[in-house]
Amino acid sequence: MRKRHYLRGLGCLVMVLVFSLVLLNATTLAARDPSTIVVRSMGDISTLDPGNVKNVNDMFIATNIYASLARYIPGTSDIEPDLASSWEISDDGLEFVFHLREGLQFHKGYGPVTADDVKFTLDRIIEGKMVQASYLTAVDSVEAIDDLTVVIRLTSFDSAFLSKLAYRPGFIVSRKAVGKLGDDFSLNPVGCGAYEFVSWLPGEAVTLKAFEQYHDVQPAIQNVIFRVVTDETAAAFAIETGEIDIAVVRSRETIDRFKNDPAFDVDVTPGTSIRMLVMNTSREPFDDVRVRRAVAHAIDRATLQAILGDTVVVTDQLFTPAFFGYTPDVMIYDYDPAVARNLLKEAGYPDGFDLLITSTQLAPWPDLMPVVEQNLKDIGIKATVNYLEHAAYNSWRRDGDYAMTVMPLGRPPHPDFLLAYSFVISQYPPGGNLSYYDKIDSLAEAARAETYEDLSRELYQVIQKKLAYDVPVVPIGYQAVVAVMQSDVKGYLPGILNGFWARYLYYED
Amino acid sequence: MLAPITILGLIAVVFVLVRLMPGDPAVTMLGDYATEERVTALREEMGLDKPWYVQFMVYIGKLVQGDLGESMRMQKEVSWLIASFFPPTLLLAVSAMIIAALIGVTSGIFAAFFQNTKLDYGTSILAVTAYSAPAFWLGLMTLFVFGIKLRWFPITGSGSGGTPLDVLRHLILPAGALGLRQAALISRMTRTSVLQTLQEDYVRTARAKGLDNTRVLVKHALRNALIPIVTIMGLTLGVLLGGTVVTEVVFSRPGLGKLLVTSVTTRDFQTLQGLVVVWGSIVIAINLAIDMVYSLIDPRIRYQY
């Protein structure tokens, strides 16, 4: 009898629990708020100070808070006026005069945007040796002529200079705000972009709201919440339940899952962040161009594309059509193991050789390297791949001690960014010229310093041909920017390199 | 007495391990495209160019003054960072603890009381299953069933900034997933412990006096059965605090666990060390507290120091 009594008690307890869960559930189904959009952030922010912003999570949010003198036209490498309504460039290309628009305002009542703020922004980065300083090495001086006119003088002409100003080094900050907030500025940013910063919940979310005095078209959506969802599976679940309205995703599983579901839209854009195999041209066996060409002929891109799905747009060229000066007219190495084996034989390696390739564990390498490994084995190169965690890889590769490795490189779509970092002598390891390539220094210098645009374009085309002929690297593909969104979210335009533009988004009624 | 020595040992181990990890914090901080001069300058600025024992002495010197240093990644005080990320983790661990204790102790007592019945077997099977399941799998399954299929609860965030009800709704799934495994352990422990005490002489005496089952169980057996249960619960809280790392990632919750993961991947040494020091101190403090609770439960045990 007693025991039955207890059991009844236990039964009641379980009932009460289930009932309260159901009650709680009844209060959960809130209607969608049309003034707010929830965007997935892949990780928490480190800083929103544009001078130091460097990772994708920071950049993703910063692009909405700040504005620059000039900006990229979405989806292109072309530049259009933003804070500056116009500019003049001197004949020798060393002096840029920018004319600011009238009536520009900073967020949170920090007053008008003046030429002095532009000067302050650039001086602060250069003098303070901030992360962005490496983009501004050509700057000699910045002078505010009056409130709305600023002159930037360069030590040497830089054809990519406007592109650099349109990227994060050119995000204008308020002198008054930086002075007042000091170190706190990095987590209480003040800009003059479409959205102003509202709050940061550590590890959870950053909230922005539309800036009423924004100089361009007012955003359609008032509030943007960047919610941190690190795990890709969790992000996919959150899109499915509607907790996230739009997310940039990386895994093939997630993309495939939403691609054929009419409740969601998937946008795939080839990015400007390239993945390549790098060969050390300073030592055997890759000092011989025939061996490098053999590797280029060995890579089976069709299989790679089938495995990587929409995550990577596989390519046989270093630049994409989005780049300034792009030409398709370069040497292409088709997949042809027989030709590759012949080239190896000619180079004196009829039986191939042993090769250790060290790779980062960062996606998509672990998915694509097994294919590369097999492709190389097929032509007689006995390759094995060793994976390092990304931070460990980044330190390891600085020693420059390898025959072959991999390289992910994200840069804006102007060739100078890529060339000046990865293919010039001054960037031998520990710098970014992992292949120790030394054949385009003068060409790259000339292309950058050429003030006549058509000539500059032609020089970049010559460089592309030269690089394809010498194959210091084998291009594998461009990391695609893939966004998954609820089907009523419209207006999505992929941001430039890790950026995100909330201001174009709107809900369809 | 032993506590500070344990913490010092812990710091030393972590300090060395962190520095043995491949990957340079200066390179990681400056990004893939940093110049060598900038890297060297930053290493000097962060004191990483000095020998490790000098760095260690500097660190300990600051630590005794309560200074955990500055995060390399965020350029903020580590103590400020930890304080910002601590509340959601504490809330999660304590809620999971409560769930684990409620489910574990109740089911354990019932299983003991109904020994060798279907209820006992059922509880045992559930407990073994729950304990065998990996934490991340259990997390993903609860998230899938209650978050996606049934849509009962939200699956991202902690609801902070919202109403207390919001916070509660965001808490139930992760706390449940985290607490369930420990509930299984506590349940098995409680069952064994209660069964053992029920066989003691004083229980037989109590029964012989004519007391009913409830009285015997609650007044005589349970209190004595509590000692091993309290020990396991204390250890559980330590495990739960550690378990938040996986749970926070799966449920996209903010907290120390996520801060820890970020600190490792970005080689933010100062934050990593600070977290281990704070975490270790908490576990040691919990153990001290348990020792004291013993004496409350069983007056025969008196703390000797």
PDB file of N, CA and C in Angstrom, chain A residues 396-481:
ATOM      1  N   TRP A 396      54.520  27.773 -37.901  1.00  0.00           N
ATOM      2  CA  TRP A 396      55.424  26.813 -38.541  1.00  0.00           C
ATOM      3  C   TRP A 396      55.899  27.316 -39.910  1.00  0.00           C
ATOM      4  N   ARG A 397      54.966  27.823 -40.719  1.00  0.00           N
ATOM      5  CA  ARG A 397      55.314  28.155 -42.098  1.00  0.00           C
ATOM      6  C   ARG A 397      56.247  29.372 -42.195  1.00  0.00           C
ATOM      7  N   ARG A 398      56.373  30.124 -41.118  1.00  0.00           N
ATOM      8  CA  ARG A 398      57.247  31.286 -41.120  1.00  0.00           C
ATOM      9  C   ARG A 398      58.721  30.896 -41.246  1.00  0.00           C
ATOM     10  N   ASP A 399      59.046  29.645 -40.849  1.00  0.00           N
ATOM     11  CA  ASP A 399      60.425  29.183 -40.980  1.00  0.00           C
ATOM     12  C   ASP A 399      60.797  28.933 -42.439  1.00  0.00           C
ATOM     13  N   GLY A 400      59.814  28.734 -43.285  1.00  0.00           N
ATOM     14  CA  GLY A 400      60.081  28.525 -44.709  1.00  0.00           C
ATOM     15  C   GLY A 400      60.779  27.209 -45.017  1.00  0.00           C
ATOM     16  N   ASP A 401      60.694  26.241 -44.121  1.00  0.00           N
ATOM     17  CA  ASP A 401      61.426  24.991 -44.288  1.00  0.00           C
ATOM     18  C   ASP A 401      60.490  23.879 -44.779  1.00  0.00           C
ATOM     19  N   TYR A 402      60.272  23.815 -46.082  1.00  0.00           N
ATOM     20  CA  TYR A 402      59.356  22.817 -46.651  1.00  0.00           C
ATOM     21  C   TYR A 402      59.605  22.752 -48.156  1.00  0.00           C
ATOM     22  N   ALA A 403      59.131  21.664 -48.748  1.00  0.00           N
ATOM     23  CA  ALA A 403      59.180  21.581 -50.209  1.00  0.00           C
ATOM     24  C   ALA A 403      57.836  22.031 -50.766  1.00  0.00           C
ATOM     25  N   MET A 404      56.767  21.583 -50.098  1.00  0.00           N
ATOM     26  CA  MET A 404      55.433  22.000 -50.540  1.00  0.00           C
ATOM     27  C   MET A 404      54.537  22.230 -49.320  1.00  0.00           C
ATOM     28  N   THR A 405      53.713  23.262 -49.391  1.00  0.00           N
ATOM     29  CA  THR A 405      52.732  23.473 -48.335  1.00  0.00           C
ATOM     30  C   THR A 405      51.474  24.074 -48.968  1.00  0.00           C
ATOM     31  N   VAL A 406      50.546  24.487 -48.121  1.00  0.00           N
ATOM     32  CA  VAL A 406      49.310  25.050 -48.653  1.00  0.00           C
ATOM     33  C   VAL A 406      49.227  26.505 -48.201  1.00  0.00           C
ATOM     34  N   MET A 407      48.383  27.276 -48.831  1.00  0.00           N
ATOM     35  CA  MET A 407      48.243  28.661 -48.408  1.00  0.00           C
ATOM     36  C   MET A 407      46.840  29.194 -48.667  1.00  0.00           C
ATOM     37  N   PRO A 408      46.164  29.598 -47.599  1.00  0.00           N
ATOM     38  CA  PRO A 408      44.906  30.312 -47.764  1.00  0.00           C
ATOM     39  C   PRO A 408      45.204  31.794 -47.686  1.00  0.00           C
ATOM     40  N   LEU A 409      44.685  32.572 -48.622  1.00  0.00           N
ATOM     41  CA  LEU A 409      45.010  33.998 -48.603  1.00  0.00           C
ATOM     42  C   LEU A 409      43.788  34.826 -48.989  1.00  0.00           C
ATOM     43  N   GLY A 410      43.307  35.615 -48.062  1.00  0.00           N
ATOM     44  CA  GLY A 410      42.156  36.464 -48.331  1.00  0.00           C
ATOM     45  C   GLY A 410      42.589  37.892 -48.544  1.00  0.00           C
ATOM     46  N   ARG A 411      42.277  38.450 -49.676  1.00  0.00           N
ATOM     47  CA  ARG A 411      42.645  39.830 -50.000  1.00  0.00           C
ATOM     48  C   ARG A 411      41.529  40.452 -50.827  1.00  0.00           C
ATOM     49  N   PRO A 412      41.415  41.785 -50.798  1.00  0.00           N
ATOM     50  CA  PRO A 412      40.437  42.444 -51.665  1.00  0.00           C
ATOM     51  C   PRO A 412      40.830  42.241 -53.133  1.00  0.00           C
ATOM     52  N   PRO A 413      39.864  42.419 -54.073  1.00  0.00           N
ATOM     53  CA  PRO A 413      40.113  42.047 -55.465  1.00  0.00           C
ATOM     54  C   PRO A 413      40.945  43.039 -56.261  1.00  0.00           C
ATOM     55  N   HIS A 414      42.033  43.500 -55.717  1.00  0.00           N
ATOM     56  CA  HIS A 414      42.982  44.258 -56.517  1.00  0.00           C
ATOM     57  C   HIS A 414      44.271  43.446 -56.512  1.00  0.00           C
ATOM     58  N   PRO A 415      44.859  43.195 -57.703  1.00  0.00           N
ATOM     59  CA  PRO A 415      46.000  42.282 -57.752  1.00  0.00           C
ATOM     60  C   PRO A 415      47.150  42.689 -56.838  1.00  0.00           C
ATOM     61  N   ASP A 416      47.291  43.980 -56.596  1.00  0.00           N
ATOM     62  CA  ASP A 416      48.441  44.424 -55.811  1.00  0.00           C
ATOM     63  C   ASP A 416      48.463  43.815 -54.408  1.00  0.00           C
ATOM     64  N   PHE A 417      47.273  43.648 -53.809  1.00  0.00           N
ATOM     65  CA  PHE A 417      47.212  43.071 -52.462  1.00  0.00           C
ATOM     66  C   PHE A 417      47.876  41.691 -52.459  1.00  0.00           C
ATOM     67  N   LEU A 418      47.524  40.895 -53.467  1.00  0.00           N
ATOM     68  CA  LEU A 418      47.998  39.520 -53.555  1.00  0.00           C
ATOM     69  C   LEU A 418      49.484  39.465 -53.915  1.00  0.00           C
ATOM     70  N   LEU A 419      49.858  40.267 -54.914  1.00  0.00           N
ATOM     71  CA  LEU A 419      51.236  40.220 -55.412  1.00  0.00           C
ATOM     72  C   LEU A 419      52.216  40.735 -54.370  1.00  0.00           C
ATOM     73  N   ALA A 420      51.889  41.880 -53.781  1.00  0.00           N
ATOM     74  CA  ALA A 420      52.814  42.509 -52.850  1.00  0.00           C
ATOM     75  C   ALA A 420      53.004  41.667 -51.597  1.00  0.00           C
ATOM     76  N   TYR A 421      52.064  40.779 -51.325  1.00  0.00           N
ATOM     77  CA  TYR A 421      52.212  39.958 -50.126  1.00  0.00           C
ATOM     78  C   TYR A 421      52.833  38.603 -50.436  1.00  0.00           C
ATOM     79  N   SER A 422      52.523  38.048 -51.594  1.00  0.00           N
ATOM     80  CA  SER A 422      52.866  36.642 -51.807  1.00  0.00           C
ATOM     81  C   SER A 422      53.876  36.344 -52.894  1.00  0.00           C
ATOM     82  N   PHE A 423      54.270  37.339 -53.704  1.00  0.00           N
ATOM     83  CA  PHE A 423      55.134  36.986 -54.828  1.00  0.00           C
ATOM     84  C   PHE A 423      56.341  37.901 -54.992  1.00  0.00           C
ATOM     85  N   VAL A 424      56.672  38.704 -53.979  1.00  0.00           N
ATOM     86  CA  VAL A 424      57.848  39.565 -54.119  1.00  0.00           C
ATOM     87  C   VAL A 424      58.943  39.139 -53.131  1.00  0.00           C
ATOM     88  N   ILE A 425      60.173  39.465 -53.495  1.00  0.00           N
ATOM     89  CA  ILE A 425      61.334  38.994 -52.739  1.00  0.00           C
ATOM     90  C   ILE A 425      61.309  39.470 -51.281  1.00  0.00           C
ATOM     91  N   SER A 426      60.840  40.722 -51.083  1.00  0.00           N
ATOM     92  CA  SER A 426      60.849  41.248 -49.709  1.00  0.00           C
ATOM     93  C   SER A 426      59.928  40.440 -48.795  1.00  0.00           C
ATOM     94  N   GLN A 427      59.074  39.621 -49.384  1.00  0.00           N
ATOM     95  CA  GLN A 427      58.150  38.839 -48.564  1.00  0.00           C
ATOM     96  C   GLN A 427      58.560  37.374 -48.434  1.00  0.00           C
ATOM     97  N   TYR A 428      59.838  37.053 -48.676  1.00  0.00           N
ATOM     98  CA  TYR A 428      60.294  35.683 -48.405  1.00  0.00           C
ATOM     99  C   TYR A 428      59.940  35.342 -46.956  1.00  0.00           C
ATOM    100  N   PRO A 429      59.721  34.051 -46.655  1.00  0.00           N
ATOM    101  CA  PRO A 429      59.384  33.712 -45.273  1.00  0.00           C
ATOM    102  C   PRO A 429      60.367  34.319 -44.301  1.00  0.00           C
ATOM    103  N   PRO A 430      59.937  34.827 -43.162  1.00  0.00           N
ATOM    104  CA  PRO A 430      58.610  34.632 -42.558  1.00  0.00           C
ATOM    105  C   PRO A 430      57.460  35.385 -43.232  1.00  0.00           C
ATOM    106  N   GLY A 431      57.705  36.125 -44.295  1.00  0.00           N
ATOM    107  CA  GLY A 431      56.623  36.836 -44.988  1.00  0.00           C
ATOM    108  C   GLY A 431      55.756  35.873 -45.776  1.00  0.00           C
ATOM    109  N   GLY A 432      54.946  36.441 -46.674  1.00  0.00           N
ATOM    110  CA  GLY A 432      53.934  35.627 -47.335  1.00  0.00           C
ATOM    111  C   GLY A 432      54.347  35.011 -48.668  1.00  0.00           C
ATOM    112  N   ASN A 433      55.594  35.260 -49.114  1.00  0.00           N
ATOM    113  CA  ASN A 433      56.044  34.657 -50.371  1.00  0.00           C
ATOM    114  C   ASN A 433      56.550  33.247 -50.080  1.00  0.00           C
ATOM    115  N   LEU A 434      55.617  32.345 -49.832  1.00  0.00           N
ATOM    116  CA  LEU A 434      55.984  31.012 -49.368  1.00  0.00           C
ATOM    117  C   LEU A 434      56.698  30.198 -50.436  1.00  0.00           C
ATOM    118  N   SER A 435      56.579  30.601 -51.720  1.00  0.00           N
ATOM    119  CA  SER A 435      57.211  29.825 -52.786  1.00  0.00           C
ATOM    120  C   SER A 435      58.601  30.367 -53.127  1.00  0.00           C
ATOM    121  N   TYR A 436      59.058  31.388 -52.425  1.00  0.00           N
ATOM    122  CA  TYR A 436      60.357  32.022 -52.690  1.00  0.00           C
ATOM    123  C   TYR A 436      60.438  32.426 -54.172  1.00  0.00           C
ATOM    124  N   TYR A 437      59.390  32.993 -54.683  1.00  0.00           N
ATOM    125  CA  TYR A 437      59.334  33.363 -56.094  1.00  0.00           C
ATOM    126  C   TYR A 437      59.982  34.732 -56.274  1.00  0.00           C
ATOM    127  N   ASP A 438      60.793  34.878 -57.355  1.00  0.00           N
ATOM    128  CA  ASP A 438      61.565  36.120 -57.481  1.00  0.00           C
ATOM    129  C   ASP A 438      61.521  36.713 -58.885  1.00  0.00           C
ATOM    130  N   LYS A 439      60.456  36.436 -59.629  1.00  0.00           N
ATOM    131  CA  LYS A 439      60.496  36.851 -61.037  1.00  0.00           C
ATOM    132  C   LYS A 439      59.589  38.043 -61.387  1.00  0.00           C
ATOM    133  N   ILE A 440      58.804  38.554 -60.455  1.00  0.00           N
ATOM    134  CA  ILE A 440      57.887  39.626 -60.879  1.00  0.00           C
ATOM    135  C   ILE A 440      58.056  40.932 -60.105  1.00  0.00           C
ATOM    136  N   ASP A 441      59.103  41.037 -59.302  1.00  0.00           N
ATOM    137  CA  ASP A 441      59.265  42.232 -58.474  1.00  0.00           C
ATOM    138  C   ASP A 441      59.154  43.537 -59.253  1.00  0.00           C
ATOM    139  N   SER A 442      59.951  43.626 -60.344  1.00  0.00           N
ATOM    140  CA  SER A 442      59.971  44.903 -61.060  1.00  0.00           C
ATOM    141  C   SER A 442      58.636  45.139 -61.780  1.00  0.00           C
ATOM    142  N   LEU A 443      58.057  44.046 -62.299  1.00  0.00           N
ATOM    143  CA  LEU A 443      56.760  44.177 -62.973  1.00  0.00           C
ATOM    144  C   LEU A 443      55.682  44.660 -61.995  1.00  0.00           C
ATOM    145  N   ALA A 444      55.660  44.070 -60.816  1.00  0.00           N
ATOM    146  CA  ALA A 444      54.644  44.430 -59.823  1.00  0.00           C
ATOM    147  C   ALA A 444      54.817  45.881 -59.391  1.00  0.00           C
ATOM    148  N   GLU A 445      56.088  46.262 -59.243  1.00  0.00           N
ATOM    149  CA  GLU A 445      56.404  47.639 -58.857  1.00  0.00           C
ATOM    150  C   GLU A 445      55.893  48.610 -59.938  1.00  0.00           C
ATOM    151  N   ALA A 446      56.183  48.248 -61.188  1.00  0.00           N
ATOM    152  CA  ALA A 446      55.781  49.099 -62.314  1.00  0.00           C
ATOM    153  C   ALA A 446      54.261  49.186 -62.418  1.00  0.00           C
ATOM    154  N   ALA A 447      53.588  48.064 -62.235  1.00  0.00           N
ATOM    155  CA  ALA A 447      52.129  48.047 -62.349  1.00  0.00           C
ATOM    156  C   ALA A 447      51.499  48.921 -61.274  1.00  0.00           C
ATOM    157  N   ARG A 448      52.058  48.852 -60.069  1.00  0.00           N
ATOM    158  CA  ARG A 448      51.508  49.650 -58.977  1.00  0.00           C
ATOM    159  C   ARG A 448      51.744  51.139 -59.225  1.00  0.00           C
ATOM    160  N   ALA A 449      52.943  51.470 -59.752  1.00  0.00           N
ATOM    161  CA  ALA A 449      53.307  52.882 -59.903  1.00  0.00           C
ATOM    162  C   ALA A 449      52.784  53.494 -61.195  1.00  0.00           C
ATOM    163  N   GLU A 450      52.161  52.687 -62.040  1.00  0.00           N
ATOM    164  CA  GLU A 450      51.676  53.190 -63.319  1.00  0.00           C
ATOM    165  C   GLU A 450      50.392  53.996 -63.135  1.00  0.00           C
ATOM    166  N   THR A 451      50.459  55.278 -63.487  1.00  0.00           N
ATOM    167  CA  THR A 451      49.286  56.128 -63.261  1.00  0.00           C
ATOM    168  C   THR A 451      48.261  55.995 -64.377  1.00  0.00           C
ATOM    169  N   TYR A 452      48.708  55.524 -65.526  1.00  0.00           N
ATOM    170  CA  TYR A 452      47.793  55.374 -66.648  1.00  0.00           C
ATOM    171  C   TYR A 452      47.100  54.010 -66.509  1.00  0.00           C
ATOM    172  N   GLU A 453      45.777  54.060 -66.326  1.00  0.00           N
ATOM    173  CA  GLU A 453      45.056  52.847 -65.924  1.00  0.00           C
ATOM    174  C   GLU A 453      45.174  51.694 -66.924  1.00  0.00           C
ATOM    175  N   ASP A 454      45.033  52.003 -68.205  1.00  0.00           N
ATOM    176  CA  ASP A 454      45.083  50.934 -69.201  1.00  0.00           C
ATOM    177  C   ASP A 454      46.433  50.224 -69.217  1.00  0.00           C
ATOM    178  N   LEU A 455      47.472  51.013 -68.999  1.00  0.00           N
ATOM    179  CA  LEU A 455      48.815  50.439 -68.995  1.00  0.00           C
ATOM    180  C   LEU A 455      49.003  49.565 -67.745  1.00  0.00           C
ATOM    181  N   SER A 456      48.495  50.074 -66.649  1.00  0.00           N
ATOM    182  CA  SER A 456      48.567  49.327 -65.393  1.00  0.00           C
ATOM    183  C   SER A 456      47.849  47.984 -65.554  1.00  0.00           C
ATOM    184  N   ARG A 457      46.687  48.054 -66.210  1.00  0.00           N
ATOM    185  CA  ARG A 457      45.905  46.838 -66.446  1.00  0.00           C
ATOM    186  C   ARG A 457      46.713  45.838 -67.287  1.00  0.00           C
ATOM    187  N   GLU A 458      47.379  46.372 -68.307  1.00  0.00           N
ATOM    188  CA  GLU A 458      48.162  45.502 -69.178  1.00  0.00           C
ATOM    189  C   GLU A 458      49.324  44.860 -68.432  1.00  0.00           C
ATOM    190  N   LEU A 459      49.946  45.670 -67.577  1.00  0.00           N
ATOM    191  CA  LEU A 459      51.065  45.129 -66.795  1.00  0.00           C
ATOM    192  C   LEU A 459      50.597  43.989 -65.891  1.00  0.00           C
ATOM    193  N   TYR A 460      49.410  44.177 -65.290  1.00  0.00           N
ATOM    194  CA  TYR A 460      48.885  43.105 -64.442  1.00  0.00           C
ATOM    195  C   TYR A 460      48.585  41.853 -65.265  1.00  0.00           C
ATOM    196  N   GLN A 461      48.213  42.054 -66.531  1.00  0.00           N
ATOM    197  CA  GLN A 461      47.954  40.892 -67.381  1.00  0.00           C
ATOM    198  C   GLN A 461      49.252  40.144 -67.695  1.00  0.00           C
ATOM    199  N   VAL A 462      50.311  40.912 -67.909  1.00  0.00           N
ATOM    200  CA  VAL A 462      51.622  40.292 -68.153  1.00  0.00           C
ATOM    201  C   VAL A 462      52.035  39.473 -66.920  1.00  0.00           C
ATOM    202  N   ILE A 463      51.808  40.055 -65.758  1.00  0.00           N
ATOM    203  CA  ILE A 463      52.170  39.357 -64.516  1.00  0.00           C
ATOM    204  C   ILE A 463      51.399  38.039 -64.387  1.00  0.00           C
ATOM    205  N   GLN A 464      50.109  38.090 -64.704  1.00  0.00           N
ATOM    206  CA  GLN A 464      49.307  36.862 -64.613  1.00  0.00           C
ATOM    207  C   GLN A 464      49.861  35.788 -65.542  1.00  0.00           C
ATOM    208  N   LYS A 465      50.274  36.202 -66.745  1.00  0.00           N
ATOM    209  CA  LYS A 465      50.813  35.229 -67.697  1.00  0.00           C
ATOM    210  C   LYS A 465      52.128  34.651 -67.181  1.00  0.00           C
ATOM    211  N   LYS A 466      52.935  35.533 -66.633  1.00  0.00           N
ATOM    212  CA  LYS A 466      54.243  35.125 -66.107  1.00  0.00           C
ATOM    213  C   LYS A 466      54.054  34.123 -64.955  1.00  0.00           C
ATOM    214  N   LEU A 467      53.134  34.436 -64.064  1.00  0.00           N
ATOM    215  CA  LEU A 467      52.892  33.558 -62.911  1.00  0.00           C
ATOM    216  C   LEU A 467      52.364  32.196 -63.370  1.00  0.00           C
ATOM    217  N   ALA A 468      51.492  32.219 -64.382  1.00  0.00           N
ATOM    218  CA  ALA A 468      50.943  30.957 -64.866  1.00  0.00           C
ATOM    219  C   ALA A 468      52.027  30.135 -65.561  1.00  0.00           C
ATOM    220  N   TYR A 469      52.954  30.804 -66.220  1.00  0.00           N
ATOM    221  CA  TYR A 469      54.034  30.119 -66.926  1.00  0.00           C
ATOM    222  C   TYR A 469      55.029  29.488 -65.940  1.00  0.00           C
ATOM    223  N   ASP A 470      55.314  30.223 -64.858  1.00  0.00           N
ATOM    224  CA  ASP A 470      56.311  29.753 -63.893  1.00  0.00           C
ATOM    225  C   ASP A 470      55.736  28.837 -62.803  1.00  0.00           C
ATOM    226  N   VAL A 471      54.434  28.845 -62.658  1.00  0.00           N
ATOM    227  CA  VAL A 471      53.717  28.080 -61.602  1.00  0.00           C
ATOM    228  C   VAL A 471      54.440  27.943 -60.260  1.00  0.00           C
ATOM    229  N   PRO A 472      54.740  29.026 -59.582  1.00  0.00           N
ATOM    230  CA  PRO A 472      55.275  28.863 -58.226  1.00  0.00           C
ATOM    231  C   PRO A 472      54.203  28.317 -57.279  1.00  0.00           C
ATOM    232  N   VAL A 473      52.953  28.553 -57.638  1.00  0.00           N
ATOM    233  CA  VAL A 473      51.831  28.026 -56.843  1.00  0.00           C
ATOM    234  C   VAL A 473      50.833  27.390 -57.805  1.00  0.00           C
ATOM    235  N   VAL A 474      50.095  26.405 -57.282  1.00  0.00           N
ATOM    236  CA  VAL A 474      49.009  25.823 -58.073  1.00  0.00           C
ATOM    237  C   VAL A 474      47.700  26.292 -57.457  1.00  0.00           C
ATOM    238  N   PRO A 475      46.963  27.166 -58.172  1.00  0.00           N
ATOM    239  CA  PRO A 475      45.702  27.635 -57.603  1.00  0.00           C
ATOM    240  C   PRO A 475      44.705  26.479 -57.515  1.00  0.00           C
ATOM    241  N   ILE A 476      44.030  26.370 -56.382  1.00  0.00           N
ATOM    242  CA  ILE A 476      43.044  25.295 -56.206  1.00  0.00           C
ATOM    243  C   ILE A 476      41.632  25.857 -56.339  1.00  0.00           C
ATOM    244  N   GLY A 477      41.371  26.954 -55.627  1.00  0.00           N
ATOM    245  CA  GLY A 477      40.023  27.494 -55.731  1.00  0.00           C
ATOM    246  C   GLY A 477      39.834  28.706 -54.847  1.00  0.00           C
ATOM    247  N   TYR A 478      38.715  29.365 -55.072  1.00  0.00           N
ATOM    248  CA  TYR A 478      38.362  30.504 -54.243  1.00  0.00           C
ATOM    249  C   TYR A 478      37.288  30.093 -53.255  1.00  0.00           C
ATOM    250  N   GLN A 479      37.505  30.408 -51.986  1.00  0.00           N
ATOM    251  CA  GLN A 479      36.512  30.112 -50.959  1.00  0.00           C
ATOM    252  C   GLN A 479      35.246  30.885 -51.304  1.00  0.00           C
ATOM    253  N   ALA A 480      34.139  30.171 -51.439  1.00  0.00           N
ATOM    254  CA  ALA A 480      32.894  30.858 -51.775  1.00  0.00           C
ATOM    255  C   ALA A 480      32.310  31.491 -50.520  1.00  0.00           C
ATOM    256  N   VAL A 481      31.628  32.613 -50.711  1.00  0.00           N
ATOM    257  CA  VAL A 481      30.890  33.198 -49.600  1.00  0.00           C
ATOM    258  C   VAL A 481      29.453  32.697 -49.757  1.00  0.00           C
TER     259      VAL A 481
END
